[in-house]
Tab-separated table of C-alpha atoms and ligand atoms in Angstrom:
chain	number	residue	atom	x	y	z
I	1	MET	CA	91.173	-21.106	144.458
I	2	LYS	CA	87.070	-19.378	143.168
I	3	LYS	CA	87.193	-16.022	142.193
I	4	THR	CA	84.527	-14.373	143.644
I	5	SER	CA	84.039	-10.669	142.150
I	6	SER	CA	80.600	-9.564	144.335
I	7	LEU	CA	80.220	-9.997	147.808
I	8	ILE	CA	78.541	-12.729	149.378
I	9	PRO	CA	75.432	-12.203	151.602
I	10	VAL	CA	76.351	-12.455	155.485
I	11	GLU	CA	73.901	-15.203	155.742
I	12	LYS	CA	75.576	-17.310	152.985
I	13	ALA	CA	78.650	-16.466	154.804
I	14	ILE	CA	77.856	-17.807	158.301
I	15	GLU	CA	75.993	-20.767	156.399
I	16	THR	CA	79.107	-21.802	154.082
I	17	ILE	CA	81.583	-21.593	157.706
I	18	LEU	CA	79.077	-23.508	159.655
I	19	SER	CA	78.831	-26.678	157.185
I	20	GLN	CA	82.636	-26.885	157.244
I	21	ILE	CA	82.430	-27.208	161.273
I	22	GLU	CA	81.995	-30.342	163.779
I	23	PRO	CA	81.749	-30.505	167.243
I	24	VAL	CA	84.623	-31.490	169.108
I	25	SER	CA	85.201	-34.513	171.059
I	26	THR	CA	83.742	-34.767	174.506
I	27	GLU	CA	85.245	-35.903	178.201
I	28	THR	CA	83.998	-36.193	181.525
I	29	ILE	CA	85.069	-33.691	184.496
I	30	PRO	CA	83.880	-33.145	187.974
I	31	LEU	CA	80.602	-30.977	188.169
I	32	THR	CA	82.751	-28.292	189.712
I	33	SER	CA	84.349	-27.392	186.995
I	34	ALA	CA	81.391	-27.684	184.556
I	35	TYR	CA	80.215	-24.178	184.500
I	36	HIS	CA	80.122	-22.267	180.973
I	37	ARG	CA	80.976	-26.008	179.609
I	38	VAL	CA	78.450	-27.720	177.019
I	39	LEU	CA	76.749	-30.298	177.809
I	40	ALA	CA	77.318	-33.674	175.595
I	41	ALA	CA	75.109	-36.386	176.788
I	42	ASP	CA	71.559	-35.669	177.970
I	43	ALA	CA	71.550	-35.363	181.481
I	44	VAL	CA	68.487	-37.973	183.051
I	45	SER	CA	67.456	-38.021	186.737
I	46	ALA	CA	68.020	-41.664	188.038
I	47	ILE	CA	65.858	-40.263	191.049
I	48	ASN	CA	62.597	-38.377	192.135
I	49	VAL	CA	63.497	-34.368	193.717
I	50	PRO	CA	62.221	-34.090	196.028
I	51	PRO	CA	62.800	-37.878	197.084
I	52	PHE	CA	60.188	-38.340	199.616
I	53	VAL	CA	57.026	-36.043	200.620
I	54	ASN	CA	58.008	-33.395	202.692
I	55	SER	CA	56.837	-30.209	204.559
I	56	ALA	CA	56.907	-26.544	202.698
I	57	MET	CA	56.584	-24.478	205.532
I	58	ASP	CA	57.437	-24.576	209.267
I	59	GLY	CA	53.919	-25.712	210.847
I	60	TYR	CA	51.902	-28.660	212.320
I	61	ALA	CA	51.558	-31.550	210.416
I	62	VAL	CA	47.703	-33.006	210.154
I	63	VAL	CA	44.757	-34.560	209.081
I	64	ALA	CA	43.015	-32.250	206.997
I	65	ALA	CA	39.739	-32.972	207.595
I	66	ASP	CA	40.123	-32.459	211.146
I	67	THR	CA	40.831	-28.585	210.771
I	68	ARG	CA	37.382	-28.104	208.723
I	69	GLY	CA	35.416	-25.447	210.224
I	70	ALA	CA	38.631	-24.024	212.380
I	71	SER	CA	38.215	-20.268	213.095
I	72	LYS	CA	39.572	-17.485	215.039
I	73	GLU	CA	37.167	-18.052	217.457
I	74	GLN	CA	36.130	-21.155	217.468
I	75	PRO	CA	39.813	-22.996	216.601
I	76	VAL	CA	40.414	-26.766	216.702
I	77	ARG	CA	42.598	-28.570	219.467
I	78	LEU	CA	44.797	-31.352	218.316
I	79	LYS	CA	47.219	-33.482	220.104
I	80	VAL	CA	50.555	-33.292	219.537
I	81	ARG	CA	52.981	-37.038	218.715
I	82	ALA	CA	55.719	-35.767	217.300
I	83	ASN	CA	58.438	-32.964	216.320
I	84	ILE	CA	60.000	-33.602	213.145
I	85	PRO	CA	63.093	-31.441	212.292
I	86	ALA	CA	64.333	-31.597	208.778
I	87	GLY	CA	67.091	-34.562	207.754
I	88	THR	CA	64.867	-37.287	210.264
I	89	ALA	CA	62.554	-40.203	209.346
I	90	PRO	CA	59.513	-39.764	211.660
I	91	THR	CA	58.289	-43.468	212.855
I	92	VAL	CA	54.391	-41.666	214.171
I	93	HIS	CA	51.639	-42.678	212.701
I	94	LEU	CA	49.101	-40.094	213.013
I	95	GLN	CA	45.456	-40.834	213.906
I	96	PRO	CA	42.686	-38.448	213.692
I	97	GLY	CA	42.895	-35.775	216.233
I	98	GLU	CA	46.507	-35.717	216.356
I	99	ALA	CA	49.065	-33.242	214.782
I	100	ALA	CA	53.242	-33.099	214.501
I	101	ARG	CA	55.329	-30.300	214.981
I	102	ILE	CA	57.245	-30.594	211.442
I	103	MET	CA	59.853	-28.300	209.800
I	104	THR	CA	60.309	-26.973	205.898
I	105	GLY	CA	61.985	-29.860	204.250
I	106	ALA	CA	61.165	-32.670	207.017
I	107	PRO	CA	59.131	-35.782	205.410
I	108	MET	CA	55.467	-35.888	206.253
I	109	PRO	CA	54.614	-38.204	208.497
I	110	ALA	CA	52.536	-41.373	207.762
I	111	GLY	CA	48.805	-40.279	208.101
I	112	ALA	CA	48.999	-36.567	208.010
I	113	ASP	CA	48.174	-35.253	204.594
I	114	ALA	CA	48.559	-31.421	205.053
I	115	VAL	CA	50.365	-28.412	206.886
I	116	VAL	CA	49.170	-26.129	209.054
I	117	ARG	CA	52.041	-22.981	209.399
I	118	PHE	CA	52.950	-21.991	212.273
I	119	GLU	CA	51.064	-18.509	212.073
I	120	GLU	CA	47.554	-19.993	211.923
I	121	THR	CA	48.514	-22.044	215.067
I	122	SER	CA	48.914	-21.466	218.817
I	123	GLU	CA	52.439	-21.200	218.004
I	124	HIS	CA	51.716	-17.591	216.735
I	125	ILE	CA	48.305	-16.910	218.296
I	126	SER	CA	46.872	-16.697	221.861
I	127	PRO	CA	44.151	-18.909	222.770
I	128	PRO	CA	40.854	-17.008	222.932
I	129	ALA	CA	39.493	-16.203	226.206
I	130	GLY	CA	38.954	-18.756	228.753
I	131	LEU	CA	40.351	-21.796	226.900
I	132	SER	CA	43.149	-23.380	228.325
I	133	LEU	CA	45.807	-25.804	226.662
I	134	ALA	CA	48.107	-28.257	227.591
I	135	ASP	CA	51.841	-28.374	226.450
I	136	ASP	CA	50.775	-31.365	224.464
I	137	GLU	CA	47.934	-29.701	222.412
I	138	VAL	CA	47.745	-27.108	219.941
I	139	LEU	CA	45.489	-24.973	218.302
I	140	VAL	CA	44.501	-24.789	214.414
I	141	PHE	CA	42.741	-21.524	213.477
I	142	LYS	CA	42.890	-21.734	210.085
I	143	PRO	CA	41.210	-24.998	208.091
I	144	VAL	CA	43.506	-26.485	205.328
I	145	ARG	CA	43.025	-28.629	202.291
I	146	THR	CA	44.557	-32.188	201.784
I	147	GLY	CA	48.239	-31.537	200.294
I	148	ASP	CA	48.281	-27.865	201.618
I	149	ASN	CA	52.018	-27.107	202.345
I	150	VAL	CA	52.963	-30.102	201.442
I	151	ARG	CA	55.689	-31.175	198.785
I	152	PRO	CA	55.354	-34.399	196.878
I	153	VAL	CA	57.486	-36.788	195.617
I	154	GLY	CA	59.010	-35.829	192.771
I	155	GLU	CA	57.342	-32.367	192.370
I	156	ASP	CA	60.948	-30.590	190.896
I	157	ILE	CA	62.133	-33.900	189.124
I	158	ARG	CA	60.509	-36.991	188.320
I	159	GLN	CA	62.698	-39.927	187.981
I	160	GLY	CA	63.586	-40.437	184.618
I	161	GLN	CA	62.984	-37.239	183.138
I	162	VAL	CA	65.837	-35.504	181.006
I	163	VAL	CA	66.475	-32.505	183.041
I	164	LEU	CA	69.093	-31.078	180.588
I	165	GLN	CA	70.025	-31.547	176.946
I	166	ALA	CA	73.110	-32.661	175.137
I	167	GLY	CA	74.528	-29.374	173.525
I	168	HIS	CA	73.237	-26.926	176.405
I	169	ARG	CA	75.936	-24.570	177.803
I	170	LEU	CA	75.940	-24.936	181.841
I	171	ARG	CA	74.755	-21.754	183.452
I	172	PRO	CA	74.603	-22.158	187.392
I	173	GLN	CA	71.157	-23.035	188.047
I	174	ASP	CA	71.937	-26.166	185.475
I	175	ILE	CA	74.883	-27.032	187.807
I	176	GLY	CA	72.512	-26.789	190.923
I	177	VAL	CA	70.090	-29.260	188.851
I	178	LEU	CA	72.705	-31.528	188.191
I	179	ALA	CA	74.217	-31.581	191.969
I	180	ALA	CA	70.630	-32.334	192.959
I	181	ILE	CA	70.146	-35.268	190.871
I	182	GLY	CA	73.728	-36.687	191.883
I	183	GLN	CA	75.912	-36.255	189.004
I	184	ALA	CA	79.169	-35.591	190.536
I	185	GLU	CA	80.588	-35.858	186.804
I	186	VAL	CA	79.404	-34.352	183.599
I	187	THR	CA	80.197	-35.063	180.080
I	188	VAL	CA	81.268	-32.223	178.068
I	189	PHE	CA	82.413	-31.363	174.777
I	190	ARG	CA	86.186	-30.240	175.504
I	191	ARG	CA	87.068	-27.054	174.493
I	192	PRO	CA	87.519	-25.875	171.441
I	193	ARG	CA	91.732	-25.099	170.808
I	194	VAL	CA	91.432	-21.774	168.609
I	195	ALA	CA	94.723	-20.393	166.953
I	196	ILE	CA	94.981	-16.721	166.642
I	197	LEU	CA	97.295	-15.465	164.548
I	198	ALA	CA	98.312	-11.727	163.550
I	199	THR	CA	99.970	-10.589	160.497
I	200	GLY	CA	101.767	-7.479	159.682
I	201	ASP	CA	105.074	-6.052	158.967
I	202	GLU	CA	103.822	-2.969	161.005
I	203	LEU	CA	103.220	-5.008	164.079
I	204	VAL	CA	105.085	-5.425	167.106
I	205	ASP	CA	103.981	-7.017	170.229
I	206	ILE	CA	102.712	-5.443	173.957
I	207	ILE	CA	106.061	-5.665	175.278
I	208	GLU	CA	107.979	-3.851	172.622
I	209	PRO	CA	109.057	-0.682	171.974
I	210	VAL	CA	107.032	0.991	168.946
I	211	GLY	CA	109.160	2.352	166.565
I	212	PRO	CA	108.819	4.321	163.431
I	213	GLY	CA	105.661	3.001	161.473
I	214	GLN	CA	105.028	-0.091	163.964
I	215	ILE	CA	101.733	-0.343	165.896
I	216	ARG	CA	100.923	-2.811	168.786
I	217	ASN	CA	99.628	-5.909	167.864
I	218	SER	CA	95.765	-5.615	169.496
I	219	ASN	CA	93.734	-7.658	167.450
I	220	GLU	CA	95.397	-11.130	169.026
I	221	TYR	CA	94.584	-9.953	172.338
I	222	ALA	CA	90.932	-9.075	172.101
I	223	GLN	CA	90.675	-11.737	169.850
I	224	ALA	CA	91.859	-14.594	172.500
I	225	ALA	CA	89.339	-12.623	174.974
I	226	LEU	CA	86.632	-13.517	172.580
I	227	VAL	CA	87.822	-17.004	172.306
I	228	GLN	CA	86.996	-17.413	176.019
I	229	LYS	CA	84.147	-15.226	175.988
I	230	TYR	CA	82.533	-18.290	173.565
I	231	GLY	CA	84.184	-21.122	175.437
I	232	GLY	CA	87.174	-21.853	173.314
I	233	GLU	CA	90.935	-22.227	174.269
I	234	PRO	CA	92.801	-19.789	172.849
I	235	VAL	CA	96.530	-20.466	171.467
I	236	MET	CA	98.037	-17.317	170.336
I	237	LEU	CA	100.489	-17.378	167.486
I	238	GLY	CA	101.964	-13.978	167.883
I	239	ILE	CA	102.821	-12.499	164.457
I	240	ALA	CA	103.601	-13.180	161.121
I	241	ARG	CA	105.131	-11.043	158.458
I	242	ASP	CA	103.612	-10.149	155.307
I	243	THR	CA	105.553	-13.018	153.589
I	244	VAL	CA	104.518	-16.036	152.325
I	245	GLU	CA	107.413	-17.928	153.482
I	246	ASP	CA	106.979	-16.344	156.924
I	247	LEU	CA	102.809	-17.227	157.228
I	248	THR	CA	102.949	-20.518	155.571
I	249	ALA	CA	105.316	-21.645	158.709
I	250	LYS	CA	103.141	-19.760	161.136
I	251	ILE	CA	100.267	-21.459	160.272
I	252	ARG	CA	101.887	-24.894	159.264
I	253	ALA	CA	103.702	-24.615	163.039
I	254	GLY	CA	99.908	-23.132	164.517
I	255	LEU	CA	98.438	-26.668	163.241
I	256	ALA	CA	101.075	-29.012	164.721
I	257	ARG	CA	99.597	-28.110	168.109
I	258	ASN	CA	95.809	-29.404	167.876
I	259	ILE	CA	93.595	-26.800	166.242
I	260	ASP	CA	89.973	-26.919	165.546
I	261	LEU	CA	89.792	-23.668	164.034
I	262	PHE	CA	92.279	-20.843	162.653
I	263	LEU	CA	91.843	-17.238	162.837
I	264	THR	CA	94.045	-15.083	161.603
I	265	SER	CA	93.747	-10.757	161.668
I	266	ALA	CA	94.829	-8.626	158.620
I	267	GLY	CA	96.097	-8.880	155.485
I	268	VAL	CA	93.106	-9.980	153.585
I	269	SER	CA	92.696	-6.635	151.811
I	270	VAL	CA	93.319	-5.899	148.117
I	271	GLY	CA	97.061	-4.146	149.113
I	272	ASP	CA	100.299	-5.419	147.929
I	273	PHE	CA	100.831	-7.455	150.939
I	274	ASP	CA	97.405	-9.104	151.803
I	275	VAL	CA	98.992	-12.603	151.515
I	276	VAL	CA	96.620	-14.485	153.673
I	277	LYS	CA	93.974	-15.341	150.721
I	278	ASN	CA	97.206	-16.686	148.561
I	279	VAL	CA	99.013	-18.953	151.316
I	280	LEU	CA	95.140	-20.196	152.246
I	281	ALA	CA	94.288	-21.259	148.818
I	282	ALA	CA	98.159	-23.043	148.851
I	283	GLU	CA	97.858	-24.725	152.099
I	284	GLY	CA	94.340	-25.740	151.473
I	285	GLU	CA	91.208	-24.510	149.857
I	286	MET	CA	89.888	-21.078	149.759
I	287	GLN	CA	86.199	-21.223	150.006
I	288	PHE	CA	84.886	-17.117	150.133
I	289	TRP	CA	86.414	-13.512	150.124
I	290	GLN	CA	84.654	-10.506	150.496
I	291	VAL	CA	81.072	-10.439	152.460
I	292	ALA	CA	78.194	-7.762	152.345
I	293	ILE	CA	79.399	-6.436	156.014
I	294	LYS	CA	80.504	-3.189	157.187
I	295	PRO	CA	83.347	-3.378	158.695
I	296	GLY	CA	84.186	-6.526	158.291
I	297	LYS	CA	83.972	-6.606	153.972
I	298	PRO	CA	87.815	-8.325	153.594
I	299	LEU	CA	86.866	-11.992	155.414
I	300	ALA	CA	88.385	-14.855	154.020
I	301	PHE	CA	87.108	-18.317	154.767
I	302	GLY	CA	88.408	-21.351	153.702
I	303	VAL	CA	90.178	-24.434	155.276
I	304	LEU	CA	93.846	-25.731	155.565
I	305	HIS	CA	94.692	-29.397	154.682
I	306	HIS	CA	96.638	-30.876	157.823
I	307	GLN	CA	97.706	-34.302	157.577
I	308	THR	CA	94.242	-36.363	157.214
I	309	ARG	CA	92.033	-33.520	158.620
I	310	GLN	CA	90.661	-30.221	157.482
I	311	VAL	CA	90.637	-27.340	159.592
I	312	PRO	CA	88.322	-24.385	158.714
I	313	LEU	CA	90.571	-20.808	158.644
I	314	ILE	CA	88.458	-17.433	159.178
I	315	GLY	CA	91.068	-14.793	157.866
I	316	LEU	CA	89.944	-11.498	159.853
I	317	PRO	CA	89.879	-8.133	158.386
I	318	GLY	CA	92.768	-6.237	160.220
I	319	ASN	CA	91.058	-3.274	161.659
I	320	PRO	CA	90.521	-3.869	165.325
I	321	VAL	CA	86.856	-2.479	165.312
I	322	ALA	CA	86.229	-4.815	161.662
I	323	SER	CA	88.035	-7.580	163.221
I	324	MET	CA	86.323	-7.660	166.292
I	325	VAL	CA	82.736	-6.917	164.512
I	326	ALA	CA	83.432	-10.057	161.840
I	327	PHE	CA	84.739	-12.149	165.048
I	328	GLU	CA	81.204	-11.673	166.839
I	329	VAL	CA	79.462	-12.527	163.183
I	330	PHE	CA	81.716	-15.349	161.958
I	331	ALA	CA	83.875	-16.718	164.588
I	332	ARG	CA	81.192	-16.822	168.010
I	333	PRO	CA	78.663	-19.088	165.755
I	334	ALA	CA	81.626	-21.358	164.702
I	335	ILE	CA	83.316	-21.525	168.115
I	336	LEU	CA	79.757	-22.138	169.539
I	337	LYS	CA	79.036	-24.766	167.074
I	338	LEU	CA	82.431	-26.546	167.344
I	339	GLY	CA	81.607	-26.574	171.279
I	340	GLY	CA	78.789	-28.102	170.551
I	341	GLN	CA	76.483	-25.895	171.439
I	342	THR	CA	73.007	-26.617	169.506
I	343	ASN	CA	70.992	-23.008	169.955
I	344	ILE	CA	73.800	-20.359	168.857
I	345	GLN	CA	70.956	-18.221	168.288
I	346	ARG	CA	71.052	-14.376	169.878
I	347	LEU	CA	68.844	-13.002	171.702
I	348	PRO	CA	68.991	-9.255	170.477
I	349	LEU	CA	66.920	-6.637	171.754
I	350	VAL	CA	64.845	-3.833	169.752
I	351	ALA	CA	65.450	-0.704	170.305
I	352	ARG	CA	64.740	2.973	168.959
I	353	LEU	CA	66.940	4.905	166.877
I	354	GLU	CA	67.558	8.177	168.859
I	355	GLU	CA	69.242	9.823	165.320
I	356	ASP	CA	68.914	9.418	161.740
I	357	VAL	CA	71.026	6.408	159.687
I	358	THR	CA	72.279	5.725	156.470
I	359	ASN	CA	73.529	2.629	155.112
I	360	SER	CA	74.732	1.307	151.632
I	361	GLY	CA	74.069	-1.901	150.824
I	362	ARG	CA	75.946	-3.648	153.259
I	363	ARG	CA	74.662	-5.000	156.475
I	364	HIS	CA	76.411	-2.460	158.802
I	365	PHE	CA	77.237	-2.964	162.080
I	366	MET	CA	77.103	0.079	163.945
I	367	ARG	CA	78.552	1.079	167.330
I	368	GLY	CA	75.643	1.871	169.712
I	369	TYR	CA	74.763	2.941	173.186
I	370	VAL	CA	71.595	1.453	174.223
I	371	ARG	CA	69.410	2.426	177.547
I	372	ARG	CA	66.279	1.702	179.045
I	373	ASP	CA	63.728	4.570	178.442
I	374	GLY	CA	60.709	4.065	179.923
I	375	ASP	CA	59.033	0.860	178.629
I	376	THR	CA	61.169	0.857	175.308
I	377	PHE	CA	65.055	1.083	174.423
I	378	ARG	CA	66.721	3.861	172.903
I	379	VAL	CA	70.224	3.758	171.306
I	380	THR	CA	72.373	6.068	169.840
I	381	THR	CA	75.324	5.440	167.515
I	382	ARG	CA	76.746	8.902	168.065
I	383	GLY	CA	79.277	9.746	171.216
I	384	SER	CA	79.170	12.998	172.625
I	385	GLY	CA	82.029	14.588	170.264
I	386	VAL	CA	83.790	11.296	169.572
I	387	GLN	CA	83.849	9.465	166.495
I	388	VAL	CA	82.558	6.337	166.759
I	389	GLN	CA	81.960	4.620	163.496
I	390	GLY	CA	85.446	4.587	161.933
I	391	SER	CA	86.683	0.954	162.122
I	392	GLY	CA	90.073	1.435	163.342
I	393	ILE	CA	89.469	3.392	166.508
I	394	LEU	CA	88.898	0.680	169.022
I	395	SER	CA	88.077	3.144	171.928
I	396	SER	CA	84.635	2.681	170.035
I	397	MET	CA	83.357	-0.847	171.027
I	398	VAL	CA	85.052	0.647	174.784
I	399	TRP	CA	82.419	3.283	174.199
I	400	ALA	CA	80.011	0.524	173.016
I	401	ASN	CA	77.394	-1.482	174.801
I	402	CYS	CA	75.654	-2.859	171.386
I	403	LEU	CA	76.049	-3.224	168.045
I	404	VAL	CA	73.190	-1.699	166.178
I	405	VAL	CA	72.200	-4.021	162.900
I	406	VAL	CA	70.998	-1.771	159.839
I	407	PRO	CA	69.757	-4.196	157.536
I	408	GLU	CA	71.580	-4.736	153.610
I	409	GLU	CA	68.202	-3.439	152.481
I	410	THR	CA	67.757	0.106	153.951
I	411	THR	CA	69.509	2.779	152.912
I	412	TYR	CA	67.961	5.365	155.694
I	413	LEU	CA	66.677	4.996	158.959
I	414	PRO	CA	64.929	8.016	160.353
I	415	ALA	CA	65.307	8.709	164.045
I	416	GLY	CA	62.553	6.749	166.454
I	417	ASP	CA	62.501	3.444	163.963
I	418	ALA	CA	63.080	0.187	165.706
I	419	VAL	CA	66.793	-1.572	164.938
I	420	GLU	CA	67.831	-4.706	166.095
I	421	VAL	CA	70.320	-4.497	168.469
I	422	TRP	CA	72.984	-7.327	169.621
I	423	LEU	CA	74.173	-6.509	173.574
I	424	LEU	CA	78.055	-6.559	173.383
I	425	ASP	CA	77.830	-7.547	177.537
Y	501	AMP	P1	95.302	-4.792	156.559
Y	501	AMP	O1	94.146	-5.327	156.310
Y	501	AMP	O2	96.498	-5.714	156.536
Y	501	AMP	O3	95.317	-3.765	156.032
Y	501	AMP	O4	95.210	-3.996	158.256
Y	501	AMP	C1	94.241	-3.219	158.025
Y	501	AMP	C2	94.294	-2.423	159.294
Y	501	AMP	O5	94.596	-2.711	160.612
Y	501	AMP	C3	96.057	-1.735	159.540
Y	501	AMP	O6	95.851	0.038	159.673
Y	501	AMP	C4	96.782	-2.494	160.242
Y	501	AMP	O7	97.799	-2.051	160.674
Y	501	AMP	C5	95.224	-2.859	161.025
Y	501	AMP	N1	95.834	-3.821	162.050
Y	501	AMP	C6	96.490	-5.168	161.127
Y	501	AMP	N2	96.641	-6.142	162.355
Y	501	AMP	C7	96.819	-5.591	163.271
Y	501	AMP	C8	96.350	-5.938	164.858
Y	501	AMP	N3	97.004	-6.993	164.900
Y	501	AMP	N4	96.257	-5.396	165.909
Y	501	AMP	C9	96.303	-3.938	165.642
Y	501	AMP	N5	95.788	-3.262	164.224
Y	501	AMP	C10	95.891	-3.951	163.483
Y	502	MG	MG1	98.744	-5.676	156.536
């Protein structure tokens, strides 16, 4: 066990955690179940999308050269040879002077090289006075150029193109593209199994009555939801008491359940019964303890030895807010990397502080409420009359819609200054 007297920087802690994590194995699943899963192989299109030249409009397929000089006063008269709905394969071959009525998405007939929209034909515009029109004729009132309103083969996706890369978490539009290229099944990383163990002699579970000196175990539930938010499968292990024996037994029992990452909460401070560090050291190896972060300083990380495997363990702090903040900062990247996601950077906002903020040497994640104000964002770290910065006040996380990131080297930020903001929603 490494003795660490000084706090380690947030960046270093994340780096150490990620260095111990490799993506989990993969599985092949139906596309209909693939939303929010992470692709494990590049998706390469075997086809062109669209696969054939087709009309982008409801209108008339024409030979563009025929429409040269067409105007309201002097429309061009064409002979209508066919009507082509979407889903059919036209057999007509247009000659100069001919047109085909065509619907959006229908294949272009041979010989045609442009489409005139209905709105620019006698379909919508009455012929000039004195001009008569046969049933199989159409008037074109505006010229088109070759390619107008025509969608070429492969305009959207070319055959052989990598449409999505391995490591990408699938969004609804990605599911649509995979359907378009005919991928009924996709190979994805399986969901990382994340064990969650609460620790504390004072804890009772959700359905139990709360006796003297006891509180309900809320951390395990919030963490299970966070695991799901980041694509993992929570394995809820309940409560371990603050003894080496019980904690060791619960950790070993948990490890037997195919766990990719182990999370504990509480028992990592400097109190008499904070045994998580000791058990971690005994069951594996502790790599660091205590990070320069607020809230969430008492954070432990190490690996548990389990048969031939090493299972990383993040010992989250016990205070409910600290536990959630530490989860967002340290467990989130771990779960995303385990789940095979390659880009795990957040996309923070920059917002202007509504009031002065002070800080003392650690990276401070303050609960905040951000709102739009014209062309900027404004963020407040004060609730109206409620205390929102205590690390035990879970309702402050309910009030908050963001975390305000105050850098460790910053001791004072005046109202109006720009700060980085992590949206929680
Ligand atoms: P500890 O780190 O064990 O000293 O715990 C710090 C604080 O977090 C104490 O007030 C605990 O009662 C509280 N706490 C610990 N575990 C949980 C939990 N699972 N749910 C809610 N609060 C907890
Ligand atoms: Mg405790």
